[in-house]
Coordinates of C-alpha atoms in Angstrom, one line a residue:
M1 CA 0.0 0.0 0.0
S2 CA 1.1 3.6 0.0
E3 CA 1.3 3.7 3.8
Q4 CA 3.6 0.7 4.2
T5 CA 5.5 0.3 7.5
T6 CA 7.6 -2.3 9.2
S7 CA 5.0 -2.4 12.0
Q8 CA 2.0 -3.1 9.8
S9 CA 0.3 -6.5 10.3
S10 CA -1.6 -8.2 7.5
Q11 CA -4.8 -6.6 8.9
G12 CA -3.3 -3.1 8.7
S13 CA -2.8 -2.5 12.5
Y14 CA 0.1 -0.4 13.8
V15 CA 1.5 -1.8 16.9
E16 CA 5.0 -0.3 17.2
P17 CA 5.5 3.0 19.1
A18 CA 7.1 4.8 16.2
F19 CA 6.2 4.7 12.5
E20 CA 8.8 3.3 10.1
R21 CA 8.2 3.3 6.4
D22 CA 9.2 0.1 4.5
T23 CA 11.4 1.2 1.6
R24 CA 12.3 -2.2 0.2
Y25 CA 11.3 -1.5 -3.4
L26 CA 11.8 -3.2 -6.7
S27 CA 14.3 -0.7 -7.9
A28 CA 15.4 -1.5 -11.4
R29 CA 15.7 1.6 -13.5
I30 CA 14.3 2.3 -16.9
T31 CA 17.0 4.3 -18.7
A32 CA 17.7 5.9 -22.1
D33 CA 20.6 3.5 -22.7
G34 CA 18.9 0.4 -21.2
R35 CA 21.9 -0.3 -19.0
E36 CA 19.9 -2.2 -16.4
G37 CA 18.0 -4.2 -19.1
W38 CA 15.0 -1.8 -19.2
P39 CA 15.3 0.7 -22.0
V40 CA 13.0 3.7 -22.4
E41 CA 10.5 2.8 -25.1
A42 CA 7.3 4.5 -26.0
G43 CA 4.3 2.3 -25.3
R44 CA 6.3 -0.5 -23.6
Y45 CA 5.4 0.4 -20.0
R46 CA 2.3 1.4 -17.9
L47 CA 2.4 3.6 -14.9
V48 CA 0.0 2.4 -12.3
V49 CA -1.1 5.0 -9.7
S50 CA -3.9 5.9 -7.3
R51 CA -4.9 9.5 -7.2
A52 CA -5.4 9.1 -3.4
C53 CA -1.7 8.4 -2.8
P54 CA 0.8 11.4 -2.4
W55 CA 3.7 9.3 -3.5
A56 CA 1.9 8.3 -6.7
N57 CA 0.6 11.8 -7.2
R58 CA 4.2 12.9 -7.7
S59 CA 4.5 10.7 -10.8
I60 CA 1.1 11.8 -12.1
I61 CA 2.2 15.5 -11.9
V62 CA 5.7 14.9 -13.5
R63 CA 4.2 12.8 -16.3
R64 CA 1.8 15.7 -17.0
L65 CA 4.3 18.5 -16.8
L66 CA 6.7 16.6 -19.2
G67 CA 4.0 15.6 -21.6
L68 CA 4.7 11.9 -21.4
E69 CA 1.0 10.8 -21.8
D70 CA 1.5 9.3 -25.3
A71 CA 4.8 7.5 -24.4
L72 CA 3.8 6.1 -21.0
S73 CA 0.2 5.1 -20.4
M74 CA -1.4 5.3 -17.0
G75 CA -3.6 2.9 -15.1
V76 CA -5.6 4.3 -12.1
A77 CA -6.4 2.1 -9.2
G78 CA -9.3 2.9 -7.0
P79 CA -9.0 5.0 -3.8
T80 CA -9.5 2.1 -1.4
H81 CA -7.8 -1.3 -1.0
D82 CA -7.7 -4.2 1.3
A83 CA -4.7 -5.5 3.2
D84 CA -3.5 -7.4 0.2
S85 CA -3.5 -5.1 -2.9
W86 CA -4.6 -2.0 -4.7
T87 CA -7.4 -2.9 -7.2
F88 CA -8.7 -1.6 -10.5
D89 CA -12.3 -1.2 -9.4
L90 CA -12.6 2.0 -11.4
D91 CA -12.3 0.1 -14.7
P92 CA -15.1 -1.8 -16.4
G93 CA -15.3 -5.3 -14.9
G94 CA -12.7 -4.3 -12.3
V95 CA -9.9 -5.1 -14.7
D96 CA -7.1 -2.8 -16.0
P97 CA -7.8 -2.6 -19.7
V98 CA -4.1 -2.7 -20.7
L99 CA -2.7 -5.1 -18.2
G100 CA -5.7 -7.3 -18.0
I101 CA -5.5 -7.8 -14.2
P102 CA -7.9 -7.0 -11.4
R103 CA -5.2 -6.5 -8.7
L104 CA -1.9 -4.7 -8.8
K105 CA -0.5 -7.6 -6.7
D106 CA -0.7 -9.8 -9.9
A107 CA 1.9 -7.6 -11.6
F108 CA 4.2 -7.8 -8.6
E109 CA 3.9 -11.6 -8.5
A110 CA 4.5 -11.7 -12.3
A111 CA 7.9 -10.0 -11.6
V112 CA 8.7 -11.9 -8.4
P113 CA 6.7 -15.1 -7.7
G114 CA 5.6 -15.2 -4.1
Y115 CA 6.3 -11.5 -3.7
E116 CA 5.9 -10.7 0.0
R117 CA 6.7 -7.0 0.3
G118 CA 4.2 -4.1 0.1
I119 CA 2.0 -3.7 -3.0
T120 CA 2.7 0.0 -3.5
V121 CA 1.9 2.8 -6.0
P122 CA 3.3 4.2 -8.1
A123 CA 4.6 1.2 -10.0
I124 CA 5.8 0.9 -13.6
V125 CA 4.8 -2.3 -15.3
D126 CA 6.4 -3.9 -18.4
I127 CA 3.2 -4.5 -20.5
S128 CA 4.6 -7.5 -22.4
T129 CA 5.5 -9.5 -19.4
G130 CA 3.0 -8.1 -17.0
G131 CA 5.6 -7.7 -14.3
V132 CA 6.5 -4.6 -12.2
V133 CA 9.9 -3.1 -13.1
T134 CA 10.0 -0.6 -10.3
N135 CA 8.0 0.9 -7.5
D136 CA 10.8 3.1 -6.2
F137 CA 8.6 6.3 -6.1
A138 CA 11.5 8.7 -5.6
Q139 CA 13.6 7.4 -8.5
I140 CA 10.7 7.1 -10.8
T141 CA 10.1 10.9 -11.1
L142 CA 13.8 11.7 -11.4
D143 CA 14.1 9.2 -14.2
L144 CA 11.0 10.6 -16.0
S145 CA 12.8 13.9 -16.0
T146 CA 16.3 12.7 -16.9
E147 CA 16.0 9.5 -18.9
W148 CA 12.8 10.0 -20.9
T149 CA 13.9 13.3 -22.4
H150 CA 13.4 12.0 -26.0
F151 CA 9.7 11.9 -25.4
H152 CA 9.3 15.2 -23.5
R153 CA 6.9 17.7 -25.0
S154 CA 8.2 20.9 -26.6
G155 CA 8.4 23.5 -23.8
A156 CA 8.6 20.9 -21.0
P157 CA 10.2 22.3 -17.8
E158 CA 13.5 21.1 -16.5
L159 CA 12.5 19.7 -13.2
Y160 CA 15.9 18.4 -12.1
P161 CA 18.5 20.7 -13.7
Q162 CA 22.0 19.7 -13.2
H163 CA 23.2 22.9 -11.6
L164 CA 20.5 22.8 -8.9
R165 CA 20.5 19.0 -8.1
A166 CA 22.6 19.2 -5.0
E167 CA 20.2 21.9 -3.5
I168 CA 17.1 20.1 -4.7
D169 CA 18.3 16.9 -3.1
E170 CA 19.1 18.6 0.2
V171 CA 15.8 20.4 0.4
A172 CA 13.8 17.3 -0.7
E173 CA 15.5 15.1 1.9
L174 CA 14.5 17.6 4.7
V175 CA 11.0 17.8 3.3
Y176 CA 10.7 14.0 3.0
R177 CA 11.9 13.2 6.5
E178 CA 9.9 15.8 8.4
V179 CA 6.9 16.7 6.2
N180 CA 6.1 14.1 3.6
N181 CA 6.8 11.2 6.0
G182 CA 6.4 13.4 9.0
V183 CA 2.6 13.5 8.8
Y184 CA 2.6 9.7 8.8
R185 CA 4.9 9.5 11.7
A186 CA 2.5 11.7 13.6
G187 CA -0.6 9.9 12.4
F188 CA 0.6 6.4 13.0
A189 CA 2.5 7.0 16.2
G190 CA 1.8 4.4 18.8
T191 CA 2.8 6.4 21.9
Q192 CA 2.3 10.0 23.0
D193 CA 6.1 10.6 23.0
A194 CA 6.5 9.4 19.4
Y195 CA 3.5 11.5 18.3
E196 CA 4.7 14.7 19.9
Q197 CA 8.2 14.3 18.5
A198 CA 6.9 13.9 15.0
Y199 CA 4.4 16.7 15.5
E200 CA 7.1 19.1 16.7
Q201 CA 9.5 18.2 13.9
L202 CA 6.7 18.6 11.3
F203 CA 5.7 22.0 12.4
A204 CA 9.3 23.2 12.9
R205 CA 10.0 22.3 9.3
L206 CA 6.8 23.9 8.1
D207 CA 7.9 27.1 9.9
W208 CA 11.2 26.8 8.1
L209 CA 9.4 26.5 4.8
E210 CA 7.2 29.4 5.6
Q211 CA 10.2 31.6 6.1
R212 CA 12.1 30.3 3.1
L213 CA 9.1 30.8 0.7
S214 CA 8.4 34.3 2.0
E215 CA 11.4 35.5 0.0
Q216 CA 11.3 33.3 -3.1
R217 CA 8.4 31.9 -5.2
F218 CA 9.6 28.3 -5.5
L219 CA 11.7 26.1 -3.3
V220 CA 14.8 26.0 -5.4
G221 CA 15.6 28.4 -8.2
D222 CA 13.1 30.6 -9.9
T223 CA 11.0 27.9 -11.7
I224 CA 9.2 24.8 -10.5
T225 CA 11.5 21.8 -9.8
E226 CA 11.2 18.3 -8.4
A227 CA 11.4 19.8 -4.9
D228 CA 8.1 21.7 -5.4
V229 CA 6.3 18.6 -6.7
R230 CA 7.4 16.7 -3.6
L231 CA 6.2 19.3 -1.2
F232 CA 2.9 20.0 -3.0
T233 CA 1.5 16.5 -2.7
T234 CA 1.6 16.7 1.1
L235 CA 0.4 20.3 1.3
V236 CA -2.6 19.7 -0.9
R237 CA -3.7 16.9 1.4
F238 CA -3.1 18.8 4.6
D239 CA -6.4 20.3 5.5
A240 CA -8.5 17.6 3.9
V241 CA -6.8 14.8 5.7
Y242 CA -3.6 15.3 7.8
H243 CA -4.9 18.1 10.0
G244 CA -7.6 16.0 11.5
H245 CA -7.0 12.4 10.6
F246 CA -3.3 12.4 11.4
K247 CA -3.6 14.9 14.3
C248 CA -1.3 17.5 12.6
N249 CA -3.5 20.2 14.1
R250 CA -1.3 23.1 15.4
Q251 CA -2.6 25.0 12.3
K252 CA -4.4 24.3 9.1
L253 CA -2.6 25.1 5.9
T254 CA -5.0 27.9 5.3
E255 CA -3.7 29.4 8.6
M256 CA -0.1 29.5 7.3
P257 CA -0.2 32.5 4.9
V258 CA 3.0 31.9 3.0
L259 CA 2.6 28.1 2.5
W260 CA -1.1 28.5 1.7
A261 CA -0.3 31.1 -1.0
Y262 CA 2.6 28.9 -2.3
A263 CA 0.4 25.8 -2.4
R264 CA -2.4 27.7 -4.3
D265 CA 0.2 29.0 -6.8
L266 CA 1.2 25.5 -7.6
F267 CA -2.4 24.2 -7.6
Q268 CA -3.4 26.8 -10.2
T269 CA -0.4 25.8 -12.4
P270 CA -1.4 23.4 -15.1
G271 CA -0.3 19.9 -14.3
F272 CA -0.7 20.3 -10.5
G273 CA -4.3 21.0 -9.4
D274 CA -5.8 19.2 -12.3
T275 CA -4.4 16.0 -11.0
I276 CA -6.0 16.3 -7.6
D277 CA -9.0 14.1 -6.7
F278 CA -10.1 15.2 -3.2
D279 CA -12.9 12.6 -3.2
H280 CA -10.3 9.8 -3.7
I281 CA -7.9 11.3 -1.2
K282 CA -10.5 11.6 1.6
R283 CA -12.0 8.2 0.9
H284 CA -8.7 6.5 1.0
Y285 CA -7.5 7.8 4.3
Y286 CA -10.7 7.7 6.2
E287 CA -12.0 4.4 4.8
V288 CA -8.8 2.4 4.7
H289 CA -7.1 3.5 8.0
L290 CA -9.7 1.9 10.3
D291 CA -7.2 1.7 13.1
I292 CA -7.3 5.5 13.2
N293 CA -10.9 6.0 12.0
P294 CA -12.8 2.8 13.1
T295 CA -16.2 4.0 11.9
G296 CA -14.9 4.6 8.3
V297 CA -17.0 7.8 8.2
V298 CA -15.6 10.3 5.7
P299 CA -15.9 13.9 6.8
A300 CA -18.0 16.3 4.6
G301 CA -15.6 19.2 4.9
P302 CA -13.5 21.2 4.5
D303 CA -14.7 23.5 1.7
L304 CA -12.1 23.0 -1.0
A305 CA -13.2 25.6 -3.6
N306 CA -10.8 28.1 -1.9
W307 CA -7.9 26.5 -3.8
A308 CA -8.9 28.7 -6.7
T309 CA -8.6 32.0 -4.9
P310 CA -5.8 34.5 -5.8
H311 CA -2.4 33.9 -4.4
F312 CA -0.3 37.0 -5.6
R313 CA 2.9 35.0 -5.6
E314 CA 3.8 36.5 -9.0
E315 CA 5.1 39.5 -7.1
L316 CA 8.1 37.5 -6.0
G317 CA 9.3 37.0 -9.6
G318 CA 10.1 33.8 -11.3
A319 CA 7.9 31.9 -13.6
P320 CA 6.6 28.3 -13.2
F321 CA 8.0 27.1 -16.6
G322 CA 10.8 29.6 -17.1
E323 CA 11.2 29.9 -20.8
G324 CA 9.0 26.9 -21.4
T325 CA 5.3 26.5 -21.6
P326 CA 2.5 24.9 -19.5
P327 CA 1.1 21.6 -20.6
G328 CA -2.2 21.4 -22.4
P329 CA -5.4 20.0 -20.8
P330 CA -5.3 16.5 -19.5
P331 CA -6.5 13.8 -21.9
V332 CA -10.3 13.4 -21.6
D333 CA -10.0 10.0 -20.1
E334 CA -7.6 11.3 -17.4
Q335 CA -9.6 14.4 -16.3
V336 CA -10.6 14.6 -12.6
P337 CA -14.4 15.1 -12.2
V338 CA -15.2 18.6 -11.1
A339 CA -17.4 17.1 -8.4
H340 CA -14.2 15.5 -6.9
N341 CA -12.3 18.8 -7.0
P342 CA -14.6 21.9 -6.7
A343 CA -11.7 24.3 -7.3
L344 CA -11.6 23.2 -10.9
A345 CA -15.0 24.7 -11.5
E346 CA -13.6 28.1 -10.3
R347 CA -10.7 28.3 -12.7

């Protein structure tokens, strides 16, 4: 699952005091020169995601920004899953139309018979063999930026520019440890001490980000980069899920003026907000995490149309795509229903 830990039982209960994410991934890389046996080829692979999952959301955004829709197809699993696997319940007959399978677990077992680790998204599947090549979410987006360049659209942004990589990596690691993963460490903490430590580290880092972004429009440089993508997918879920469900409740995102404006700036940038399905996000967390929310009741709020309100971040300079251009609208079959993202109706 997306929330995989070393302390998770087969029934999804969390029994250890501190949350630890299981990062034992299938980590083969798909490269331009095929040096690991997996060459970049248009139409050969399928990216499997869930719009509910922040880690998968990164790959959805990067694929959109780079214009890889024609080269790399995308299968979308439903927002809920059992303790065994993500499922393709959104597709007719509950079967992915390209891979021909009802459960993502089938693709992991095609790659590794008897596979016993987490069935996570995002995963890239080799269509001809039906097996997962990689589910290493952090490397997937970097490789889409650096190895799939032959298939990038004209005007695509450079999300991982060579001269900024050291700074992007440094910022992204801080954000991962204390924000992206920090909300989970708070939400799945098994003791008061573990929770309070995660809570304090999370909000200390958010304060640091509030200060950093008060003086610059984007996290690194004057255009969007991989670092912004990684932070955004946590911020966009903050008020809808993490504030209440994960007890990250010192403040809402809407009460942190700089981060709230920054998040809206990205949301309103083509390729970011148009990938967000708040219905899937809320259903996943509140219906799947029954240890935290035993009733499975999904809250009606908050009002999410405010993501379309003005942010005024242009005053700091910079431009999302630099000298490039924004992507066009998503393909019709990949568009998020307006009912699942009210802010789309306001744009």
